[in-house]
XYZ file of C-alpha atoms in Angstrom:
680
model
C -254.975 219.324 -29.094
C -252.122 221.200 -30.128
C -250.846 221.594 -34.056
C -247.859 219.353 -32.715
C -248.591 216.712 -30.314
C -246.087 216.244 -27.695
C -243.367 213.231 -28.096
C -244.117 211.896 -24.880
C -247.802 211.872 -26.319
C -246.891 210.545 -29.657
C -248.449 206.885 -30.330
C -245.657 204.190 -30.013
C -245.209 201.659 -32.514
C -244.024 198.435 -32.199
C -243.317 195.307 -34.460
C -243.789 191.954 -33.679
C -241.502 189.306 -35.300
C -240.486 185.602 -34.825
C -239.829 182.262 -36.306
C -242.540 180.945 -38.607
C -245.378 179.413 -36.570
C -244.533 181.029 -33.312
C -247.557 182.560 -32.495
C -247.118 186.227 -33.754
C -250.713 186.945 -35.376
C -252.111 185.052 -32.546
C -250.024 187.797 -30.019
C -251.605 190.683 -31.760
C -255.446 189.295 -31.257
C -254.565 188.952 -27.617
C -253.020 192.377 -27.734
C -255.840 193.742 -29.209
C -258.564 192.270 -26.903
C -256.531 193.051 -23.829
C -256.647 196.578 -24.785
C -260.347 196.542 -25.797
C -259.515 197.413 -29.691
C -261.647 194.294 -30.491
C -264.104 192.980 -28.610
C -262.749 189.298 -28.552
C -259.541 187.700 -29.997
C -259.958 185.970 -33.372
C -258.362 182.663 -34.104
C -255.988 182.274 -37.177
C -257.119 179.121 -37.532
C -260.737 179.835 -37.477
C -260.376 182.307 -39.648
C -261.783 185.041 -37.831
C -258.573 187.052 -36.749
C -257.786 190.885 -38.060
C -254.056 190.010 -39.163
C -253.852 187.138 -41.652
C -257.247 188.033 -43.403
C -256.050 187.526 -47.337
C -257.107 184.953 -49.194
C -253.276 183.499 -49.356
C -253.006 183.872 -45.670
C -255.791 182.050 -45.203
C -255.087 179.504 -47.140
C -251.743 178.889 -46.366
C -252.176 179.275 -42.456
C -249.585 181.530 -42.254
C -248.877 185.644 -42.127
C -248.026 186.155 -45.873
C -247.845 189.788 -45.319
C -247.640 192.539 -42.596
C -250.445 192.605 -40.612
C -250.886 196.475 -38.887
C -253.251 197.523 -36.268
C -253.825 200.400 -33.476
C -254.602 200.030 -29.856
C -254.901 202.138 -26.901
C -253.984 201.112 -23.423
C -253.789 202.752 -19.892
C -254.272 206.062 -22.041
C -251.711 205.490 -24.393
C -250.982 204.938 -28.130
C -249.776 201.502 -29.907
C -249.301 200.652 -33.087
C -248.580 197.045 -34.038
C -246.647 195.901 -37.143
C -247.124 191.734 -37.113
C -244.407 190.389 -39.796
C -244.258 187.275 -41.633
C -241.900 184.889 -39.667
C -241.194 182.773 -43.342
C -237.866 183.551 -43.843
C -238.641 183.983 -47.548
C -240.909 186.767 -46.569
C -238.460 188.182 -44.287
C -238.157 191.752 -46.083
C -241.651 192.816 -44.888
C -239.645 192.843 -41.511
C -236.958 194.644 -42.923
C -238.559 197.698 -44.041
C -240.947 198.160 -40.924
C -238.331 197.701 -38.554
C -236.247 201.351 -38.986
C -239.509 203.317 -38.036
C -240.361 200.704 -35.225
C -239.966 202.151 -31.302
C -239.315 198.385 -30.135
C -239.806 195.079 -31.293
C -241.730 191.858 -29.434
C -239.755 188.826 -30.476
C -242.089 185.621 -30.145
C -240.629 182.388 -29.721
C -240.852 179.153 -28.011
C -238.906 176.482 -26.285
C -238.245 174.576 -29.661
C -234.726 173.836 -30.563
C -235.734 173.097 -34.161
C -236.366 176.994 -34.372
C -233.278 178.426 -32.675
C -231.432 179.038 -36.434
C -234.221 180.711 -37.314
C -234.914 183.009 -34.200
C -230.926 183.423 -34.626
C -231.598 185.103 -37.714
C -234.238 187.424 -36.698
C -232.601 188.872 -33.668
C -229.653 189.297 -35.758
C -232.048 191.654 -38.094
C -232.999 193.256 -34.934
C -229.183 193.864 -33.546
C -228.144 195.198 -36.846
C -231.160 197.946 -37.087
C -230.533 198.491 -33.513
C -233.975 198.027 -32.486
C -234.425 197.194 -28.200
C -236.634 194.537 -28.095
C -238.670 192.291 -25.701
C -238.524 188.563 -25.797
C -242.003 186.935 -25.202
C -241.449 183.034 -24.593
C -244.785 181.813 -26.212
C -246.913 178.638 -25.589
C -246.017 178.377 -21.782
C -248.976 176.323 -20.998
C -247.183 173.277 -23.758
C -243.725 173.836 -22.326
C -242.162 170.603 -21.914
C -238.716 171.937 -19.984
C -237.994 174.407 -17.122
C -237.717 177.916 -18.183
C -234.015 178.104 -16.931
C -233.238 175.638 -19.379
C -235.362 177.110 -22.053
C -233.448 180.433 -21.436
C -230.246 178.643 -21.693
C -231.308 177.182 -25.268
C -232.516 180.543 -26.351
C -229.362 182.477 -25.401
C -227.774 180.641 -28.118
C -229.576 183.023 -30.550
C -228.775 186.015 -29.126
C -225.614 187.764 -28.903
C -227.531 190.568 -26.587
C -227.936 189.146 -22.692
C -231.561 187.604 -22.141
C -233.079 189.002 -18.903
C -235.538 186.455 -17.473
C -238.245 188.959 -15.930
C -240.913 186.240 -15.042
C -240.716 182.390 -13.878
C -243.688 179.968 -14.398
C -245.790 178.551 -11.638
C -245.953 175.372 -12.252
C -249.017 172.834 -11.007
C -249.276 169.152 -11.746
C -246.673 170.027 -14.851
C -248.265 172.790 -16.453
C -247.646 176.518 -16.072
C -250.709 177.928 -14.304
C -249.341 181.651 -13.345
C -246.101 183.162 -13.112
C -243.796 185.650 -10.644
C -243.064 188.962 -11.892
C -239.065 189.051 -10.276
C -239.460 193.124 -10.866
C -242.577 193.395 -9.296
C -242.660 190.447 -6.707
C -245.727 189.274 -7.342
C -247.362 186.558 -8.228
C -250.364 185.832 -10.744
C -252.707 182.949 -11.961
C -253.381 182.812 -15.424
C -257.348 183.316 -16.438
C -258.420 182.568 -19.657
C -258.680 185.692 -22.049
C -258.429 187.741 -19.105
C -256.267 189.650 -16.539
C -254.305 187.303 -14.425
C -255.509 187.045 -10.962
C -252.974 188.561 -7.901
C -252.526 185.857 -5.425
C -249.905 185.483 -2.437
C -246.642 185.290 -3.461
C -245.541 183.462 -0.589
C -247.913 180.892 -1.604
C -247.582 180.363 -5.012
C -243.893 181.066 -5.617
C -241.553 178.545 -6.842
C -239.032 177.933 -4.247
C -236.087 179.193 -6.509
C -237.702 182.821 -7.010
C -235.319 184.405 -4.545
C -232.259 183.239 -6.885
C -234.022 184.204 -9.728
C -234.781 187.528 -8.793
C -231.147 187.726 -7.484
C -229.803 186.877 -11.198
C -232.017 189.281 -12.370
C -230.841 191.939 -10.223
C -227.099 191.130 -10.836
C -227.327 191.028 -14.379
C -229.275 194.981 -13.876
C -226.057 195.810 -11.869
C -223.416 195.154 -14.370
C -224.555 198.326 -15.651
C -225.350 199.716 -12.403
C -222.835 200.331 -9.854
C -225.019 201.744 -7.468
C -227.210 198.722 -7.643
C -223.971 196.725 -7.850
C -222.815 198.276 -4.281
C -226.580 197.423 -2.819
C -226.530 193.828 -3.558
C -223.118 193.125 -2.370
C -224.275 195.077 0.796
C -227.421 192.779 1.191
C -229.311 195.877 0.606
C -232.740 195.677 -1.058
C -232.987 198.029 -3.726
C -236.420 199.966 -4.174
C -238.684 198.899 -6.924
C -238.849 202.555 -8.581
C -235.160 201.976 -8.985
C -235.317 198.188 -10.151
C -237.841 199.153 -12.945
C -235.816 202.287 -13.723
C -232.719 200.245 -14.401
C -234.904 197.554 -16.658
C -236.131 200.637 -19.233
C -232.604 202.115 -19.369
C -230.551 198.943 -19.908
C -233.865 197.651 -22.659
C -233.090 200.842 -24.314
C -229.613 200.912 -24.419
C -229.603 197.515 -25.946
C -227.759 196.283 -22.655
C -230.504 193.427 -22.297
C -233.264 191.836 -23.856
C -236.168 191.085 -21.098
C -238.074 187.849 -21.298
C -241.640 187.554 -20.802
C -243.587 184.252 -20.629
C -247.176 183.515 -21.450
C -249.379 182.165 -23.782
C -250.680 184.031 -26.501
C -253.633 181.592 -27.722
C -255.112 181.594 -23.763
C -254.432 185.668 -23.696
C -252.272 184.798 -20.827
C -248.844 187.177 -19.850
C -250.518 189.765 -21.997
C -251.415 192.731 -19.800
C -247.883 192.327 -18.052
C -246.281 192.620 -21.683
C -248.660 195.532 -22.856
C -247.706 197.280 -19.265
C -243.685 196.218 -20.081
C -244.223 198.201 -23.529
C -245.741 201.029 -21.600
C -243.362 201.819 -19.306
C -240.078 200.430 -20.902
C -240.198 200.994 -24.362
C -238.641 203.574 -26.061
C -240.615 206.626 -27.500
C -240.277 208.520 -30.623
C -237.753 211.107 -29.569
C -235.480 207.740 -28.739
C -236.437 206.471 -32.426
C -235.447 209.710 -34.384
C -232.319 210.157 -32.876
C -231.323 206.519 -33.432
C -232.269 207.802 -36.713
C -230.730 210.579 -37.229
C -233.737 212.879 -37.260
C -233.902 216.436 -36.626
C -236.464 217.069 -34.024
C -237.716 220.296 -36.212
C -238.487 220.556 -39.835
C -241.065 219.970 -42.121
C -243.414 217.016 -41.335
C -241.020 213.740 -42.016
C -242.507 210.155 -42.727
C -241.275 206.661 -43.227
C -243.317 203.989 -45.524
C -243.142 200.887 -44.090
C -245.216 198.586 -46.417
C -247.340 198.976 -49.540
C -250.440 197.804 -50.135
C -252.384 197.644 -53.590
C -256.279 197.930 -53.013
C -258.863 197.008 -55.611
C -260.807 200.408 -54.491
C -258.360 202.979 -53.079
C -255.619 202.362 -55.088
C -252.180 202.391 -53.978
C -251.650 202.890 -50.143
C -248.126 203.596 -48.606
C -248.784 202.638 -44.677
C -246.262 205.064 -42.967
C -244.805 205.455 -39.764
C -245.087 209.436 -38.862
C -241.475 210.556 -37.206
C -242.133 214.210 -37.180
C -244.740 216.608 -37.576
C -248.558 216.298 -38.818
C -249.544 215.454 -42.303
C -252.622 216.217 -44.041
C -255.077 215.002 -46.653
C -253.809 217.201 -49.436
C -250.238 217.514 -48.422
C -247.561 217.740 -51.441
C -244.425 215.571 -50.607
C -241.516 214.837 -52.055
C -239.080 211.557 -51.483
C -235.594 210.955 -50.527
C -235.498 209.723 -54.175
C -236.769 213.314 -55.456
C -240.412 211.691 -56.439
C -243.056 214.014 -55.087
C -246.554 213.488 -55.044
C -249.898 214.448 -53.093
C -251.375 212.581 -50.518
C -255.050 211.695 -51.461
C -256.400 210.679 -48.252
C -255.578 209.085 -45.246
C -256.921 206.055 -42.855
C -256.227 204.033 -40.221
C -255.654 200.741 -41.044
C -256.819 197.935 -38.727
C -255.883 194.352 -40.736
C -257.475 194.676 -44.248
C -260.285 197.009 -42.845
C -259.373 201.138 -43.206
C -260.834 204.168 -41.682
C -260.514 207.603 -43.006
C -258.826 210.781 -41.083
C -257.949 213.947 -41.643
C -254.350 213.562 -40.411
C -252.044 211.872 -38.814
C -249.874 213.277 -36.313
C -246.240 212.476 -34.550
C -245.570 208.862 -33.866
C -249.232 207.547 -36.124
C -248.870 204.670 -38.345
C -251.118 205.557 -41.000
C -252.001 205.004 -44.667
C -251.351 207.626 -47.336
C -253.525 207.420 -50.620
C -252.339 207.380 -54.113
C -248.977 208.260 -53.695
C -247.880 206.115 -57.011
C -244.136 207.236 -57.378
C -243.464 206.317 -53.388
C -241.814 203.070 -52.593
C -241.302 200.717 -49.687
C -238.480 201.889 -47.386
C -238.281 205.434 -48.260
C -238.470 208.789 -46.419
C -240.979 211.497 -47.551
C -241.578 215.324 -46.108
C -244.148 217.384 -46.693
C -243.102 220.355 -48.908
C -240.642 220.440 -51.820
C -237.711 220.102 -49.930
C -235.741 216.046 -50.436
C -235.695 214.320 -47.246
C -232.246 212.481 -46.790
C -232.506 208.983 -46.403
C -233.670 207.839 -43.173
C -232.678 204.029 -43.473
C -231.502 202.479 -46.298
C -232.979 198.760 -46.943
C -231.392 196.796 -49.496
C -233.551 193.403 -50.440
C -231.617 190.353 -50.412
C -230.647 188.801 -53.650
C -233.034 186.201 -54.901
C -232.716 182.694 -54.640
C -235.624 181.007 -56.558
C -236.699 182.043 -60.266
C -239.871 181.112 -61.922
C -240.635 181.887 -66.125
C -244.087 183.021 -66.012
C -246.940 182.176 -68.832
C -250.387 183.976 -69.380
C -252.682 181.400 -71.076
C -254.035 184.093 -73.396
C -251.536 186.429 -74.671
C -253.708 189.388 -75.153
C -252.957 189.402 -70.745
C -249.391 189.823 -71.518
C -249.763 194.081 -70.497
C -251.966 193.028 -67.807
C -249.567 190.498 -66.331
C -246.548 193.313 -66.532
C -248.824 196.100 -64.741
C -249.808 193.693 -62.205
C -246.033 192.146 -61.771
C -245.517 195.997 -60.958
C -247.588 196.137 -58.563
C -246.744 193.114 -56.640
C -242.642 194.430 -56.719
C -243.839 197.507 -55.396
C -245.406 195.779 -52.618
C -242.553 193.440 -52.430
C -238.987 194.609 -53.498
C -237.471 191.244 -53.050
C -239.696 190.438 -56.125
C -237.220 190.952 -58.880
C -239.178 191.070 -62.378
C -236.707 190.717 -65.396
C -237.206 190.195 -69.057
C -234.612 187.550 -70.482
C -233.111 188.981 -73.609
C -231.882 185.889 -75.325
C -234.743 183.656 -74.113
C -237.768 186.259 -74.273
C -238.546 184.814 -71.270
C -240.534 186.908 -68.382
C -238.842 185.609 -65.073
C -239.854 186.477 -61.629
C -237.413 185.904 -58.810
C -237.352 185.893 -55.611
C -236.557 183.905 -51.899
C -237.853 180.346 -52.511
C -240.798 178.353 -53.479
C -243.115 179.657 -51.324
C -242.298 183.642 -51.843
C -242.909 182.652 -55.575
C -246.072 180.861 -55.081
C -247.707 183.540 -53.367
C -247.088 185.868 -56.239
C -248.429 183.450 -58.877
C -251.354 182.979 -56.435
C -252.432 186.547 -55.957
C -251.786 187.214 -59.974
C -254.637 184.822 -60.190
C -256.638 185.822 -57.140
C -256.348 189.460 -57.650
C -255.763 190.521 -60.958
C -257.752 187.862 -62.375
C -254.672 186.286 -64.478
C -254.193 182.440 -65.997
C -250.661 182.339 -65.377
C -248.587 179.326 -64.572
C -245.001 179.369 -63.840
C -242.314 176.818 -64.724
C -238.350 176.476 -64.616
C -236.108 178.844 -66.597
C -233.888 177.704 -69.636
C -230.211 177.104 -68.791
C -228.271 179.373 -71.423
C -226.194 176.412 -72.980
C -223.534 177.275 -75.237
C -221.428 175.671 -77.862
C -217.969 175.623 -79.244
C -215.622 174.118 -82.106
C -213.692 171.499 -81.355
C -210.728 171.949 -83.692
C -209.658 174.321 -86.554
C -210.693 173.945 -90.031
C -211.082 176.193 -93.274
C -214.132 176.932 -95.459
C -214.976 178.857 -98.624
C -218.750 180.095 -99.836
C -219.800 181.825 -102.339
C -222.641 184.345 -102.873
C -223.919 184.829 -106.331
C -227.342 185.554 -107.402
C -228.718 187.392 -110.728
C -232.522 189.250 -110.425
C -232.308 191.380 -113.836
C -230.210 194.411 -113.290
C -227.282 194.577 -110.619
C -226.879 191.391 -109.556
C -225.249 190.078 -106.113
C -222.068 188.809 -105.911
C -219.146 187.663 -103.097
C -216.605 185.234 -102.524
C -215.163 184.400 -98.686
C -212.715 182.037 -97.483
C -212.283 181.850 -93.777
C -210.631 179.712 -91.625
C -212.431 179.104 -87.682
C -210.515 178.197 -84.718
C -211.132 177.355 -80.861
C -209.985 180.155 -78.299
C -209.417 179.553 -74.572
C -212.411 179.441 -72.406
C -214.111 182.862 -71.875
C -212.344 184.943 -74.740
C -215.624 185.329 -76.813
C -215.356 185.977 -80.388
C -212.539 187.273 -82.573
C -212.445 188.449 -85.947
C -209.344 189.236 -88.158
C -208.510 189.148 -91.564
C -205.163 188.807 -93.479
C -206.471 189.865 -96.710
C -203.465 191.579 -99.550
C -203.546 192.767 -102.408
C -207.481 193.873 -102.067
C -209.211 190.779 -103.101
C -211.822 191.812 -100.803
C -211.927 195.514 -100.469
C -211.585 197.234 -97.114
C -215.160 198.046 -97.023
C -216.518 194.658 -97.057
C -214.613 193.305 -94.237
C -216.688 194.876 -91.758
C -219.577 193.084 -93.636
C -218.169 189.516 -93.438
C -217.785 189.740 -89.699
C -221.149 190.692 -89.331
C -222.306 187.968 -91.396
C -220.179 185.743 -89.023
C -221.642 187.023 -86.218
C -224.938 186.036 -87.134
C -223.854 182.644 -88.198
C -222.792 182.043 -84.886
C -226.012 182.743 -82.939
C -227.216 179.536 -83.821
C -224.812 176.620 -83.830
C -225.222 173.122 -85.030
C -226.355 172.059 -81.650
C -228.897 174.762 -81.457
C -227.044 176.944 -79.114
C -224.971 180.011 -79.766
C -221.543 179.919 -80.520
C -218.668 181.200 -78.120
C -214.903 180.911 -77.645
C -214.213 180.859 -81.253
C -211.472 183.001 -83.891
C -213.071 183.672 -87.404
C -210.193 184.604 -89.705
C -211.101 186.354 -93.449
C -208.401 184.544 -95.411
C -209.073 185.225 -99.255
C -212.104 185.911 -101.379
C -213.313 187.680 -104.570
C -215.250 190.488 -105.503
C -217.462 192.439 -108.484
C -217.014 195.773 -109.032
C -220.637 196.019 -110.152
C -222.836 193.402 -108.001
C -220.756 193.309 -104.715
C -222.450 194.900 -101.829
C -222.868 194.933 -97.897
C -225.510 192.200 -98.124
C -223.675 189.722 -100.690
C -220.593 190.146 -98.513
C -222.765 189.375 -95.099
C -224.524 186.127 -96.943
C -221.194 184.902 -98.013
C -219.253 184.697 -94.532
C -222.236 183.898 -93.218
C -222.419 180.701 -95.094
C -218.829 180.305 -94.861
C -219.123 180.138 -91.058
C -222.245 177.564 -91.354
C -219.803 175.657 -93.268
C -216.913 175.518 -91.039
C -219.075 174.836 -87.865
C -220.399 171.719 -89.525
C -217.334 170.544 -89.809
C -214.813 171.626 -86.840
C -217.012 169.563 -84.364
C -218.962 170.500 -81.604
C -218.625 170.859 -77.682
C -221.982 172.012 -75.485
C -221.105 173.885 -73.042
C -222.996 174.542 -69.878
C -222.681 177.838 -67.557
C -221.058 176.873 -63.834
C -222.066 179.692 -60.729
C -219.574 180.229 -57.985
C -222.022 179.347 -55.252
C -221.738 180.516 -51.636
C -223.834 178.915 -49.228
C -224.384 179.484 -45.392
C -225.842 177.604 -42.641
C -225.190 176.153 -39.265
C -222.119 174.662 -38.777
C -224.088 171.598 -37.494
C -226.304 171.351 -41.376
C -223.286 171.706 -43.555
C -222.435 168.359 -44.436
C -225.973 167.952 -45.327
C -225.121 170.828 -47.330
C -222.429 169.108 -48.833
C -224.346 165.941 -49.541
C -226.909 168.692 -51.648
C -224.027 169.890 -53.364
C -222.557 166.710 -54.356
C -225.588 165.545 -55.817
C -225.970 168.542 -57.967
C -222.859 167.427 -59.736
C -221.134 170.660 -57.509
C -217.573 170.650 -56.990
C -216.685 171.903 -53.155
C -214.202 174.543 -53.161
C -213.658 175.631 -49.579
C -215.085 175.346 -45.840
C -214.709 178.252 -43.803
C -216.448 179.794 -40.393
C -219.024 182.580 -41.344
C -217.315 186.007 -40.406
C -219.276 187.011 -37.177
C -221.603 184.395 -37.431
C -220.630 182.069 -34.171
C -221.882 178.521 -34.922
C -222.241 179.232 -38.515
C -219.956 178.149 -41.883
C -219.619 179.228 -45.242
C -219.091 176.523 -48.236
C -218.003 177.738 -51.382
C -218.494 175.754 -54.560
C -219.250 175.640 -58.307
C -222.571 174.175 -59.502
C -223.919 174.046 -62.955
C -226.596 176.213 -63.509
C -228.649 173.465 -64.580
C -228.821 171.973 -61.154
C -229.379 175.373 -59.243
C -233.047 174.743 -59.860
C -234.768 173.932 -56.654
C -231.242 174.088 -54.654
C -233.051 176.631 -52.637
C -235.816 174.522 -51.051
C -233.593 171.044 -50.691
C -231.153 173.451 -48.795
C -233.453 175.106 -46.582
C -235.096 171.358 -45.590
C -232.018 170.359 -44.549
C -230.607 173.419 -42.473
C -233.763 174.025 -40.265
C -235.072 176.411 -42.793
C -232.520 179.118 -42.357
C -229.748 178.059 -45.242
C -229.277 180.618 -47.769
C -226.862 181.171 -50.333
C -225.649 183.899 -53.003
C -224.495 182.822 -56.507
C -222.909 184.402 -60.076
C -221.587 183.494 -62.954
C -218.355 181.526 -62.735
C -217.423 179.966 -66.268
C -218.279 177.740 -69.325
C -217.528 174.382 -68.415
C -217.619 171.179 -71.190
C -220.693 168.827 -70.906
C -220.201 165.628 -72.407
C -222.124 162.111 -72.662
C -225.542 161.478 -71.905
C -226.349 164.834 -69.839
C -225.533 166.754 -73.211
C -227.368 163.831 -75.229
C -230.173 164.888 -73.581
C -229.927 168.392 -73.678
C -229.324 168.545 -77.640
C -232.368 166.594 -77.846
C -234.155 168.497 -75.849
C -233.105 171.689 -78.158
C -233.717 170.035 -81.343
C -237.668 168.840 -80.127
């Protein structure tokens, strides 16, 4: 083999994506079995699959991280990245897509999953990834494929191109007709389909279905259009060339059918990938990567293992990486590759080098992050793709049973956030809470389970505290004298102040009206410092905001007055004033922007109203036909669990963005409950 593999011979990388529970990991098993990478397809349900092998994946019977595996089919190499289907784990897909040559979108004829399918197809469109659609579970389909295609088209802005139609027997799909190949196939379980006489097996509408496929191809091929208008049958090679070109140019999304669980339709899917999926040269062109230059790779996933340390799973976009190579990232971080391995599920196999197109794990690049580009040598590479994690929508506070484990918790969380950048770890400066934020209840539950199982931490999670505030109802005056004699110099300060409410959002203002030097200028800042200390904890137990404190009078002693004395007097005067001014409890209110399918927006409205929210406006979501944007004001105390309720009412796809808007007065029983909890 030459120092540099030809691009034509480079391994292709294919993402497997699709809605939750659509059969992606089962399809990966069938692809590995059919290509000979494994002797027999494992079962997700039985816990024998190559993918979904972690304790969390087995326990929840779902993909919770990318499953990576490689295979060879008809002398061509493929790497597959099976991405979790849960909307809460979409960051894994988002990180993997840019470096992939194509994607297989696994779906089924289930109207409830169309919104989730639309989200995935939109991600692929925005990443500009050519894609096949694999209509799975055809053996359990309850409606005709034409009806299903019309249903699926609602989710795709790119036309869907039906490549195969099922052969039905007693209401069950027993095979298919390949419209491009013009051959009929009868399914065999976990084995390639058998070719049969198309004239005998083909359904009566096969000619119409083939003509519709050719007609769609002819939209982008004038010569083919002329042949169709002249009733000239186009050459088969010409049809396949058009199929490949129009996939690569994103004009169409080919639709193939099958059953991943039974291994039906898998051979034709592999052949379609082999003949039509773009190669590395086209992926480089899409990403703006030059053909010549130092070895370059894109990190698609990160794993922290108990024995091998950190693994950066990377797609080699150019050149060849060897063990021991020094690399630098697009951020300027550097490192040295301690080892290179192939990955198959959770298993790894050490190799000496990774060539062009390969998907390999680079060991112990501790400074390298998921989504980064890394290049051999010392020259910093340009960023290949910018991957921005979504804003968090669910927060939990973490507590360890033993305080001695706090340092271990911090390092463990850093590893989890390194693997999944959509996890955000933050120490709240006011409450001291260690907060973990993410994309939903399951997302954070998985993180807590990993802290327990992988890192051995006894950790619990609870809702975060709400940042309540208080203010004063009326203007009052107060006076305080601080006098203390301890032998030698004493302490003396006399302070008179007024405290008055300010408009909401004004914060704190301090001024003085001192005349005649009754309080020397050098001690006035001390009074302000004392006032600020008193405002940190008001009569109701919360920080006091939106108040003006004015120093109006005072007295001093030429020997005993000091900074500490005037701070103490200022603090005592403000405490006295707050007790007389009447306290008002304030709660933070968030400006929330909810996005959801239009036919579910009424449910979202009910959810907001049930959480003391105020609806501000409705509008169509720009660029998203059939989706709406709901703007509302919702108290922060009502935000916990909002995403859980919202997704359960919006086919799992509703989401929101929130930001602090203002503080609002809270009165009555809700206020009494908050004050009671603060006092307990």
